[in-house]
PDB file of C-alpha atoms in Angstrom:
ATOM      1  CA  UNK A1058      35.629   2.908  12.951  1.00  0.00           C
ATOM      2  CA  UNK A1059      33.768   4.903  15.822  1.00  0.00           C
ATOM      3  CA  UNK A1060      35.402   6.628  18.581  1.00  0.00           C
ATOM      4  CA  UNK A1061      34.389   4.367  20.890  1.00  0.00           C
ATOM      5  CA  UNK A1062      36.190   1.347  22.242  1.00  0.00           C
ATOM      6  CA  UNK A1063      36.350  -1.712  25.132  1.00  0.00           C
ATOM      7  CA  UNK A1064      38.385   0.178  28.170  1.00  0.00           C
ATOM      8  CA  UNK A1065      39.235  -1.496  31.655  1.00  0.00           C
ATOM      9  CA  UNK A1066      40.108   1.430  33.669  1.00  0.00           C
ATOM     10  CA  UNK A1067      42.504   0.703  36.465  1.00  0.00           C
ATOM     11  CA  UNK A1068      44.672   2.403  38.895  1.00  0.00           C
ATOM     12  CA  UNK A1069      48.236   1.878  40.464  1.00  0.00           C
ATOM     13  CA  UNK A1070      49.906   3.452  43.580  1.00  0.00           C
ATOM     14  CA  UNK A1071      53.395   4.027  44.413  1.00  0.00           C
ATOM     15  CA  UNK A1072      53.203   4.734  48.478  1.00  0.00           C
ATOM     16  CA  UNK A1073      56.409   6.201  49.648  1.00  0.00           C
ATOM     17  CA  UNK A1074      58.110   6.384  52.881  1.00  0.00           C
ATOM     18  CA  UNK A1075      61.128   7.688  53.550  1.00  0.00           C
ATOM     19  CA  UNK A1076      63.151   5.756  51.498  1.00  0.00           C
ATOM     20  CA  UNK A1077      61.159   2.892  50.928  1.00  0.00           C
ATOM     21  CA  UNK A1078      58.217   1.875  48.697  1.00  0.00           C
ATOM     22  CA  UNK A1079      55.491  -0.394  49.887  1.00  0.00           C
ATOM     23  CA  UNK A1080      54.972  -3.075  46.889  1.00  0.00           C
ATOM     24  CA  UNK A1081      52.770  -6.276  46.929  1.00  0.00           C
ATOM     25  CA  UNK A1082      54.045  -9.424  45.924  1.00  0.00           C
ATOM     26  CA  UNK A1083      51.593 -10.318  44.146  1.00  0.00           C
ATOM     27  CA  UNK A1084      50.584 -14.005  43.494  1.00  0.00           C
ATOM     28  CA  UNK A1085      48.071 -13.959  40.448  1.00  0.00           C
ATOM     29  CA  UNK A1086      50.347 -15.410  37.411  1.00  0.00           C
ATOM     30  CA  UNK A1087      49.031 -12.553  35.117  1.00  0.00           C
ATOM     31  CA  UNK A1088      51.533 -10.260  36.865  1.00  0.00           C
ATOM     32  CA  UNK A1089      53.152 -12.170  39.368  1.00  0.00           C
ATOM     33  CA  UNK A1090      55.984 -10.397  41.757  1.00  0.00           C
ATOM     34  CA  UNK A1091      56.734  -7.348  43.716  1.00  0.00           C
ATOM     35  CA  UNK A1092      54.882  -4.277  42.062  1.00  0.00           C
ATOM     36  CA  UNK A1093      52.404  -1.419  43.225  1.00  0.00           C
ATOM     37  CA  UNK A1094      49.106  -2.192  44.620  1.00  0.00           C
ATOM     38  CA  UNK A1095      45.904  -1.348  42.314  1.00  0.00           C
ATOM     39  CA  UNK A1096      42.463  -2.491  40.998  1.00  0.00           C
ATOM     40  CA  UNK A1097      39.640  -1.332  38.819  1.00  0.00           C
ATOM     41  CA  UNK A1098      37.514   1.366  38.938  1.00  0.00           C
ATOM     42  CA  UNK A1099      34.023   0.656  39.954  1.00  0.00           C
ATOM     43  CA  UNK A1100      31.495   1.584  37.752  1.00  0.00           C
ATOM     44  CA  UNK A1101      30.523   5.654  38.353  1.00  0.00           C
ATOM     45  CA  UNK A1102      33.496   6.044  40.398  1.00  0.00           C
ATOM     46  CA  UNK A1103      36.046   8.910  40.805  1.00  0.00           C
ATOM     47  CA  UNK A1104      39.432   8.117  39.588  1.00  0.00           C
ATOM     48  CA  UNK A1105      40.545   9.781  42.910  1.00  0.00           C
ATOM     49  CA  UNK A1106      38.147   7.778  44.949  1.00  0.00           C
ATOM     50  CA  UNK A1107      39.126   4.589  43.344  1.00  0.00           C
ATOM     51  CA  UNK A1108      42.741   4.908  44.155  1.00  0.00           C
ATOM     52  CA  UNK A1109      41.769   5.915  47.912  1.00  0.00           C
ATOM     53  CA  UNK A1110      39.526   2.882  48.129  1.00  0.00           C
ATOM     54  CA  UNK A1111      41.837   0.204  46.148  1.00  0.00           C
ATOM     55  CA  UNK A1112      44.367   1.707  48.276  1.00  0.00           C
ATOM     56  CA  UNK A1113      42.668   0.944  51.737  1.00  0.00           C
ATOM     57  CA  UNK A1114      41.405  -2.763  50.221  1.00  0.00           C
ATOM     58  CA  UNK A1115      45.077  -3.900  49.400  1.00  0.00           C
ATOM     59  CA  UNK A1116      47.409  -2.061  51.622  1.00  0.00           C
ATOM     60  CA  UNK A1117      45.187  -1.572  54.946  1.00  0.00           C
ATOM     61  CA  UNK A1118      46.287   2.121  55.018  1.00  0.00           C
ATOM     62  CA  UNK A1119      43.937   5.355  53.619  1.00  0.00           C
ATOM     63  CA  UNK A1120      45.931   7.546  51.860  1.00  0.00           C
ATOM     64  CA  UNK A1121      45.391  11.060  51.037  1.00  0.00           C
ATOM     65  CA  UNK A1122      46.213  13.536  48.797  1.00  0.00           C
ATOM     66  CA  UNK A1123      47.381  10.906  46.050  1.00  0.00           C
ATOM     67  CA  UNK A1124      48.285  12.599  43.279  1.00  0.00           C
ATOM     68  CA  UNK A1125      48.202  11.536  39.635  1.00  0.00           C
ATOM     69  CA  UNK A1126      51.804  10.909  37.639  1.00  0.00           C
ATOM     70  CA  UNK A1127      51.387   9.177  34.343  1.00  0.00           C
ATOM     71  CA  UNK A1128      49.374   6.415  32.489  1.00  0.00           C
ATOM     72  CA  UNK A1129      49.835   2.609  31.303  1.00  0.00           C
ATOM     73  CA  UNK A1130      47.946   1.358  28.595  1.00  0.00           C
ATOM     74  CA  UNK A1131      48.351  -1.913  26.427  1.00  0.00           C
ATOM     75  CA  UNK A1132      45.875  -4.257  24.467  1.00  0.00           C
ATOM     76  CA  UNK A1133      43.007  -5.869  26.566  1.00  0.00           C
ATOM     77  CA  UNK A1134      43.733  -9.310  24.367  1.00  0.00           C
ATOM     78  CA  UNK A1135      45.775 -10.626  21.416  1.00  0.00           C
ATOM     79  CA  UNK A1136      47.792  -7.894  21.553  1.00  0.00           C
ATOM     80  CA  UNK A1137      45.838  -5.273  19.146  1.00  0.00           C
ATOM     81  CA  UNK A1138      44.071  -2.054  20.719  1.00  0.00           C
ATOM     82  CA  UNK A1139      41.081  -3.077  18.234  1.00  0.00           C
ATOM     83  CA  UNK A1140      40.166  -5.715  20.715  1.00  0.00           C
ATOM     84  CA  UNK A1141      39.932  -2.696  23.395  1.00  0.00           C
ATOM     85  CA  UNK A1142      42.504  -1.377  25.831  1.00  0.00           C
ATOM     86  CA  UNK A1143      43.481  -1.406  29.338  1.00  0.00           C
ATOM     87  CA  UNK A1144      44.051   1.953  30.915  1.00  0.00           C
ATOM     88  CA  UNK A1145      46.241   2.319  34.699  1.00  0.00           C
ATOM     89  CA  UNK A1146      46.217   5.541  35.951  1.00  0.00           C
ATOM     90  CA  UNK A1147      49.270   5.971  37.854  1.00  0.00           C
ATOM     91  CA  UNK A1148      49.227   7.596  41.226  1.00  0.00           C
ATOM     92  CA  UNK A1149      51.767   9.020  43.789  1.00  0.00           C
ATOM     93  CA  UNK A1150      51.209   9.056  47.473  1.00  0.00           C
ATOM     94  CA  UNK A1151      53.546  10.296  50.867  1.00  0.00           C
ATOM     95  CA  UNK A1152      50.691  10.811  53.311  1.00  0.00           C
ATOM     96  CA  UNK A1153      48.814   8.473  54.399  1.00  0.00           C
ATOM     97  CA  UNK A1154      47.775   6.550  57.909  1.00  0.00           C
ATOM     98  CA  UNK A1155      46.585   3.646  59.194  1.00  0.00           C
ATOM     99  CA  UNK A1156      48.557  -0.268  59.514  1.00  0.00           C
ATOM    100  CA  UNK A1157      49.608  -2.280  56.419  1.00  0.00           C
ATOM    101  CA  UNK A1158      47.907  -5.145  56.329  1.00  0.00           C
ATOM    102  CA  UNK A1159      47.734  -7.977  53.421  1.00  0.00           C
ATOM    103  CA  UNK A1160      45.143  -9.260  50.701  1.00  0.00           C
ATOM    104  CA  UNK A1161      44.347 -11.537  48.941  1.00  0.00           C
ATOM    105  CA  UNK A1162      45.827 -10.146  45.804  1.00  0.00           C
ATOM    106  CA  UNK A1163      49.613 -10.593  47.502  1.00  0.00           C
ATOM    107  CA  UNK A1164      51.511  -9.562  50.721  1.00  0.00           C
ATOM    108  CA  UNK A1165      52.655  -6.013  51.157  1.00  0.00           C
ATOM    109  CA  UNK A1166      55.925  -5.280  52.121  1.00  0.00           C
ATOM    110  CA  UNK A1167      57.836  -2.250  52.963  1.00  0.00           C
ATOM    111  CA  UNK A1168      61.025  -2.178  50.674  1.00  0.00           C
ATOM    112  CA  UNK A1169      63.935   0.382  50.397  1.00  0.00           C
ATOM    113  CA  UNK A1170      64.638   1.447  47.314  1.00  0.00           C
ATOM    114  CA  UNK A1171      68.699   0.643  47.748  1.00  0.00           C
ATOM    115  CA  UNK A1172      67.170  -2.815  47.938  1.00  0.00           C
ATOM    116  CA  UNK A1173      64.531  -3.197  44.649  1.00  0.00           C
ATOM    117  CA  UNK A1174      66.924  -4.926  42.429  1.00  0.00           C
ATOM    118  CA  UNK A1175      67.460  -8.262  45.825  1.00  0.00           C
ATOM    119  CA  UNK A1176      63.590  -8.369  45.384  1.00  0.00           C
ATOM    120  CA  UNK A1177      61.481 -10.306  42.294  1.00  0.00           C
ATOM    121  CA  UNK A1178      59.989  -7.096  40.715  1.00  0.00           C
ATOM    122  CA  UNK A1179      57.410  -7.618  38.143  1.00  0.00           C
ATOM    123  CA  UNK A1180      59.442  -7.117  34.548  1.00  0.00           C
ATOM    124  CA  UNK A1181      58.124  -3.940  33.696  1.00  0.00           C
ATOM    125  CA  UNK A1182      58.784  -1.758  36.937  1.00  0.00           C
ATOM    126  CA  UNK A1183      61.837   0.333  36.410  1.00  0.00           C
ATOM    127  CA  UNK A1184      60.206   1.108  32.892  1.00  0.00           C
ATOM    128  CA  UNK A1185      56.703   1.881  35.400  1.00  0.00           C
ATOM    129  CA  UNK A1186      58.570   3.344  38.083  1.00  0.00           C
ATOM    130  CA  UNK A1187      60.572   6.259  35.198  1.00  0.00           C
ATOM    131  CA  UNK A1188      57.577   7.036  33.909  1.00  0.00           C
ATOM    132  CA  UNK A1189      56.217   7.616  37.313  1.00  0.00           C
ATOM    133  CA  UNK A1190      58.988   9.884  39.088  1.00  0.00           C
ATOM    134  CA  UNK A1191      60.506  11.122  36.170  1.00  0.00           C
ATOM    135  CA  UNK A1192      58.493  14.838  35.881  1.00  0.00           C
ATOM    136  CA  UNK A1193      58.674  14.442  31.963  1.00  0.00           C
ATOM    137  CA  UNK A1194      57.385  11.465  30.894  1.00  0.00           C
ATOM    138  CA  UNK A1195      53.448  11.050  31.427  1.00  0.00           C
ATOM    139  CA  UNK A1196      52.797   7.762  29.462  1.00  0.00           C
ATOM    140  CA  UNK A1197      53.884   4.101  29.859  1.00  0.00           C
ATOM    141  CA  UNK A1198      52.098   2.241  26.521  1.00  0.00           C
ATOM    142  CA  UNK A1199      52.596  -1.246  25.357  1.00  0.00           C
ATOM    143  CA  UNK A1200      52.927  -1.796  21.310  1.00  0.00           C
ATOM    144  CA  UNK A1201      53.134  -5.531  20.265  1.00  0.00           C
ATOM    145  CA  UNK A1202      54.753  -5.673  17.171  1.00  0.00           C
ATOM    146  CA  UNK A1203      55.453  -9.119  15.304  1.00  0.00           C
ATOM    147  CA  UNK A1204      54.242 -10.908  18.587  1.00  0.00           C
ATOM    148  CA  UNK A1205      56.903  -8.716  20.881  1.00  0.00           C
ATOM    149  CA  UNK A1206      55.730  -6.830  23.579  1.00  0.00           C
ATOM    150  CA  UNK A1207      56.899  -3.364  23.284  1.00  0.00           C
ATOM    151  CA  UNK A1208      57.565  -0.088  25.977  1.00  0.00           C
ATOM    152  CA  UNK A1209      56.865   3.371  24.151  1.00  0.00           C
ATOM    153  CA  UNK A1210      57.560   6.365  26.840  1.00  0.00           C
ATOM    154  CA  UNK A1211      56.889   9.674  26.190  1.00  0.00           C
TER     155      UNK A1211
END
């Protein structure tokens, strides 16, 4: 096997103000409920830039500064890494300006973090959201093992 392989690079943003996160509810059925805005990387782009421009597409606001926390990966299809692999880089962000506005991937909302569990979060987001603030843990990976889906964090 060659040390190549099918990747979909992506990016995710936790936005933070205060106490309060700014999560989409997002209506595609793939993923569907409150989690972090994100989107692929274009072609030739920065990592940085992407985030910065998915960022401004989704949430109406340009952040700066955003500052990279930790990675998500699982199984493009079928649920075997031979059939490629889908790679989030997971990024951080307290500064920031501009208004929130909406897309078509969901409605943003401003939500305090007393109040995450009174909100439909996407299943995986306290498992995205340790991985993410923790300081120690740097990877988020799915395994699928006898048809289960599977978190790993290290």
């Amino acid at each position: 096997m060659g040390r190549t392989e099918k990747v979909e690079l992506t990016v995710l943003c936790l936005i933070e103000k205060e106490d309060q996160y700014l999560l989409q509810d997002r209506v595609k059925n793939d993923w569907k409920g409150f989690t972090l805005p994100g989107g692929h990387i274009e072609a030739g782009e920065s990592i940085v830039d992407a985030v910065v421009r998915e960022m401004k597409e989704e949430t109406g606001l340009t952040v700066h500064n955003p500052t990279l926390c930790g990675v998500k990966q699982f199984p493009i299809r079928d649920g075997h890494y031979d059939t490629g692999r889908y790679l989030v880089f997971l990024f951080r962000a307290d500064q920031f300006d501009g208004e929130v506005c909406s897309s078509e991937e969901g409605k943003m909302h401003w939500v305090k973090i007393t109040d995450l569990a009174k909100v439909n979060l996407v299943e995986d987001f306290f498992d995205l959201l340790q991985v993410m603030l923790s300081g120690h843990l740097s990877e988020f990976q799915y395994v699928v093992e006898n048809g289960e889906w599977n978190v790993i964090k290290k």
